[in-house]
Coordinates of C-alpha atoms in Angstrom, one line a residue:
Chain A
G1 CA 0.0 0.0 0.0
Q2 CA 0.9 3.6 -0.1
Q3 CA 3.3 4.7 2.6
L4 CA 4.9 7.9 3.5
N5 CA 8.2 7.6 5.3
Q6 CA 9.4 10.2 7.8
S7 CA 12.6 9.8 9.7
P8 CA 14.0 10.1 12.2
Q9 CA 11.2 9.6 14.7
S10 CA 12.5 12.4 16.9
M11 CA 14.7 15.4 16.4
F12 CA 16.4 17.6 19.0
I13 CA 17.7 21.1 18.2
Q14 CA 18.9 24.2 19.9
E15 CA 16.7 27.3 19.9
G16 CA 17.7 29.5 16.9
E17 CA 18.9 26.6 14.8
D18 CA 17.4 25.7 11.4
V19 CA 15.9 22.2 10.9
S20 CA 15.0 20.2 7.9
M21 CA 12.6 17.3 7.6
N22 CA 11.7 15.2 4.7
C23 CA 9.0 12.8 3.6
T24 CA 9.5 10.2 1.0
S25 CA 7.3 7.6 -0.8
S26 CA 7.7 4.9 -3.4
S27 CA 4.6 6.2 -5.0
I28 CA 3.9 9.5 -6.9
F29 CA 1.7 12.0 -5.1
N30 CA 0.1 15.0 -6.7
T31 CA -0.4 17.0 -3.5
W32 CA 1.7 17.2 -0.4
L33 CA 0.7 18.7 2.9
W34 CA 2.6 19.4 6.1
Y35 CA 0.7 19.5 9.4
K36 CA 1.9 20.3 12.9
Q37 CA 0.3 18.8 16.0
D38 CA 0.8 20.3 19.5
P39 CA 0.4 18.0 22.5
G40 CA -3.2 17.3 23.2
E41 CA -4.4 19.0 20.1
G42 CA -5.4 18.1 16.5
P43 CA -3.1 18.5 13.5
V44 CA -3.0 22.0 12.0
L45 CA -2.3 22.5 8.4
L46 CA 1.0 24.4 7.8
I47 CA 1.6 24.3 4.1
A48 CA 0.0 22.8 1.0
L49 CA 1.9 22.0 -2.2
Y50 CA 0.2 21.3 -5.5
K51 CA 2.9 21.3 -8.2
A52 CA 6.2 19.4 -8.6
G53 CA 9.1 21.7 -7.8
E54 CA 6.8 24.2 -5.9
L55 CA 8.5 26.0 -3.1
T56 CA 6.1 27.7 -0.6
S57 CA 6.8 29.6 2.6
N58 CA 4.7 30.4 5.6
G59 CA 6.6 32.6 8.0
R60 CA 9.7 30.8 9.1
L61 CA 8.5 27.6 7.4
T62 CA 9.4 26.6 3.9
A63 CA 8.3 23.5 2.1
Q64 CA 9.1 22.0 -1.3
F65 CA 7.3 19.6 -3.5
G66 CA 10.0 17.3 -4.9
I67 CA 10.6 17.1 -8.6
T68 CA 10.1 13.4 -8.7
R69 CA 6.8 13.8 -6.9
K70 CA 7.9 11.2 -4.5
D71 CA 9.1 13.4 -1.8
S72 CA 8.7 16.7 0.0
F73 CA 10.8 18.8 2.4
L74 CA 9.9 21.1 5.3
N75 CA 12.4 23.6 6.6
I76 CA 12.0 25.6 9.8
S77 CA 14.4 28.5 10.2
A78 CA 15.5 30.2 13.4
S79 CA 13.6 27.7 15.6
I80 CA 11.8 28.9 18.8
P81 CA 10.4 26.9 21.7
S82 CA 6.9 26.9 20.4
D83 CA 8.0 25.0 17.3
V84 CA 7.9 21.9 19.5
G85 CA 5.4 19.3 18.3
I86 CA 4.8 16.5 15.9
Y87 CA 5.2 17.3 12.2
F88 CA 3.3 15.1 9.8
C89 CA 3.5 15.0 6.1
A90 CA 0.5 13.9 4.1
G91 CA 0.0 13.1 0.4
R92 CA -2.8 12.6 -2.0
R93 CA -2.7 10.8 -5.3
T94 CA -4.8 11.6 -8.4
G95 CA -8.5 10.8 -8.4
A96 CA -11.5 12.7 -7.1
N97 CA -11.9 10.5 -4.1
S98 CA -8.3 9.6 -3.4
K99 CA -7.5 9.6 0.3
L100 CA -4.9 11.5 2.2
T101 CA -2.0 9.2 3.3
F102 CA -0.1 10.3 6.4
G103 CA 3.4 9.7 7.6
K104 CA 4.1 8.7 11.2
G105 CA 5.3 12.1 12.1
I106 CA 8.6 13.6 13.5
T107 CA 8.6 14.8 17.1
L108 CA 10.6 18.0 17.3
S109 CA 12.1 19.2 20.6
V110 CA 13.7 22.7 20.9
R111 CA 16.1 23.3 23.7
P112 CA 16.1 26.9 25.0
Chain B
E1 CA -9.9 28.0 16.4
T2 CA -9.9 25.6 13.4
G3 CA -13.6 25.6 12.9
V4 CA -13.9 22.0 13.8
T5 CA -15.0 21.3 17.3
Q6 CA -15.0 17.9 19.1
T7 CA -16.5 16.9 22.4
P8 CA -15.7 15.6 24.8
R9 CA -12.0 16.3 24.9
H10 CA -11.3 13.4 27.2
L11 CA -13.4 10.2 27.8
V12 CA -12.8 7.2 30.0
M13 CA -15.2 4.4 29.5
G14 CA -15.6 0.8 30.6
M15 CA -15.7 -2.1 28.1
T16 CA -19.5 -2.5 28.7
N17 CA -20.3 1.2 28.3
K18 CA -22.0 3.0 25.4
K19 CA -20.8 6.5 24.6
S20 CA -20.7 8.9 21.7
L21 CA -18.2 11.3 20.3
K22 CA -19.4 14.5 18.7
C23 CA -17.9 16.6 16.0
E24 CA -19.2 19.9 14.6
Q25 CA -17.8 21.9 11.8
H26 CA -18.5 25.6 11.1
L27 CA -16.7 25.8 7.8
G28 CA -19.5 25.0 5.4
H29 CA -17.7 21.8 4.3
N30 CA -19.3 18.9 2.6
A31 CA -17.1 16.1 3.7
M32 CA -16.3 14.9 7.2
Y33 CA -13.9 12.2 8.5
W34 CA -13.1 10.1 11.5
Y35 CA -9.5 9.2 12.1
K36 CA -7.8 7.2 14.8
Q37 CA -4.4 8.2 16.1
S38 CA -2.4 5.7 18.1
A39 CA 1.1 6.3 19.4
K40 CA 3.9 5.7 16.9
K41 CA 1.5 5.0 14.0
P42 CA 0.2 7.0 11.1
L43 CA -3.2 8.5 11.3
E44 CA -5.8 5.8 10.4
L45 CA -8.8 6.8 8.4
M46 CA -11.9 5.2 9.8
F47 CA -14.9 6.7 8.0
V48 CA -15.6 9.2 5.3
Y49 CA -18.9 11.1 4.8
S50 CA -19.7 13.2 1.8
L51 CA -22.9 15.2 1.7
E52 CA -24.1 13.1 4.7
E53 CA -23.6 9.8 2.9
R54 CA -21.1 7.3 4.1
V55 CA -18.7 6.8 1.3
E56 CA -15.9 4.9 3.0
N57 CA -15.6 2.4 5.9
N58 CA -12.1 1.2 6.3
S59 CA -12.7 -2.2 7.8
V60 CA -13.6 -0.7 11.1
P61 CA -15.1 -3.0 13.7
S62 CA -18.8 -2.7 14.2
R63 CA -18.3 -1.6 17.8
F64 CA -17.7 1.8 16.1
S65 CA -20.8 3.2 14.5
P66 CA -20.7 6.6 12.8
E67 CA -23.7 8.9 12.2
C68 CA -23.9 12.0 10.1
P69 CA -27.3 13.7 10.6
N70 CA -26.4 16.8 8.5
S71 CA -23.3 18.2 6.8
S72 CA -22.2 20.1 10.0
H73 CA -22.3 17.2 12.5
L74 CA -20.7 13.9 12.8
F75 CA -21.0 11.4 15.6
L76 CA -19.1 8.2 16.5
H77 CA -21.1 5.9 18.7
L78 CA -19.0 3.5 20.8
H79 CA -20.1 0.3 22.4
T80 CA -18.3 -2.7 23.9
L81 CA -14.9 -1.3 23.2
Q82 CA -11.6 -3.0 23.9
P83 CA -8.6 -1.6 25.7
E84 CA -6.7 -1.5 22.4
D85 CA -9.3 1.0 21.1
S86 CA -7.8 3.6 23.5
A87 CA -6.4 6.4 21.2
L88 CA -7.0 9.9 20.1
Y89 CA -10.0 10.1 17.8
L90 CA -9.8 13.0 15.4
C91 CA -12.6 14.5 13.3
A92 CA -11.7 16.4 10.1
S93 CA -13.6 18.2 7.4
S94 CA -12.8 19.3 3.9
Q95 CA -14.7 21.3 1.3
D96 CA -15.4 18.2 -0.7
Q97 CA -14.3 14.6 -0.5
G98 CA -11.6 15.0 -3.1
N99 CA -10.5 18.3 -1.7
T100 CA -7.0 18.1 -0.4
E101 CA -7.0 20.4 2.6
A102 CA -8.5 18.7 5.6
F103 CA -9.0 20.6 8.8
F104 CA -8.9 18.7 12.1
G105 CA -10.6 19.1 15.4
Q106 CA -8.7 18.9 18.7
G107 CA -9.6 15.3 19.1
T108 CA -11.1 13.2 21.9
R109 CA -8.6 11.3 24.0
L110 CA -10.4 8.0 24.7
T111 CA -9.3 5.5 27.3
V112 CA -11.0 2.2 27.6
V113 CA -10.6 0.5 30.9

């Protein structure tokens, strides 16, 4: 079945550092999404990508839709303590009723 | 405020109890979803409703019974659950079933004892 791979499971960085996460698949996806989930909350959509090669920013966050359509990257610049949480990638293939497939998520910790 | 509200936020129930989870969306969306989130696993899609019709049931045990009385409300009725059903249950909505951007509620943390 379709799977999205996110690794490592956890990342630890120092406040102020930049961090990059990627999401890969053996299948082609036509849409990539990045969500963040805070403890005890539901996932919140950060960035949506719709075209191969697309690079989109949202404040300190930048995400790219890989050229092969099998991967996506999320970069967070100048991290701050409130960036802690779980970052999920999600992808959707073609088809009007295709489902979103989620990765397992990466837990980000930011040391002050 | 995401526009998708779930109640209760936390629920502890015994294996013989019957309870219901509620989801309400204020976004004017036509599609609603139930997901199960367990530790260290990807989000698992349980049910999909489009225009109040159930369009997908991902092999979910019958002890979970969804109900969508209108496009703004979605329920998940629970009965005779097992401890392994303990998880965070997330409701989401999107403009239409094929629309990519899904918006999630805050979830209900369910513990089955």
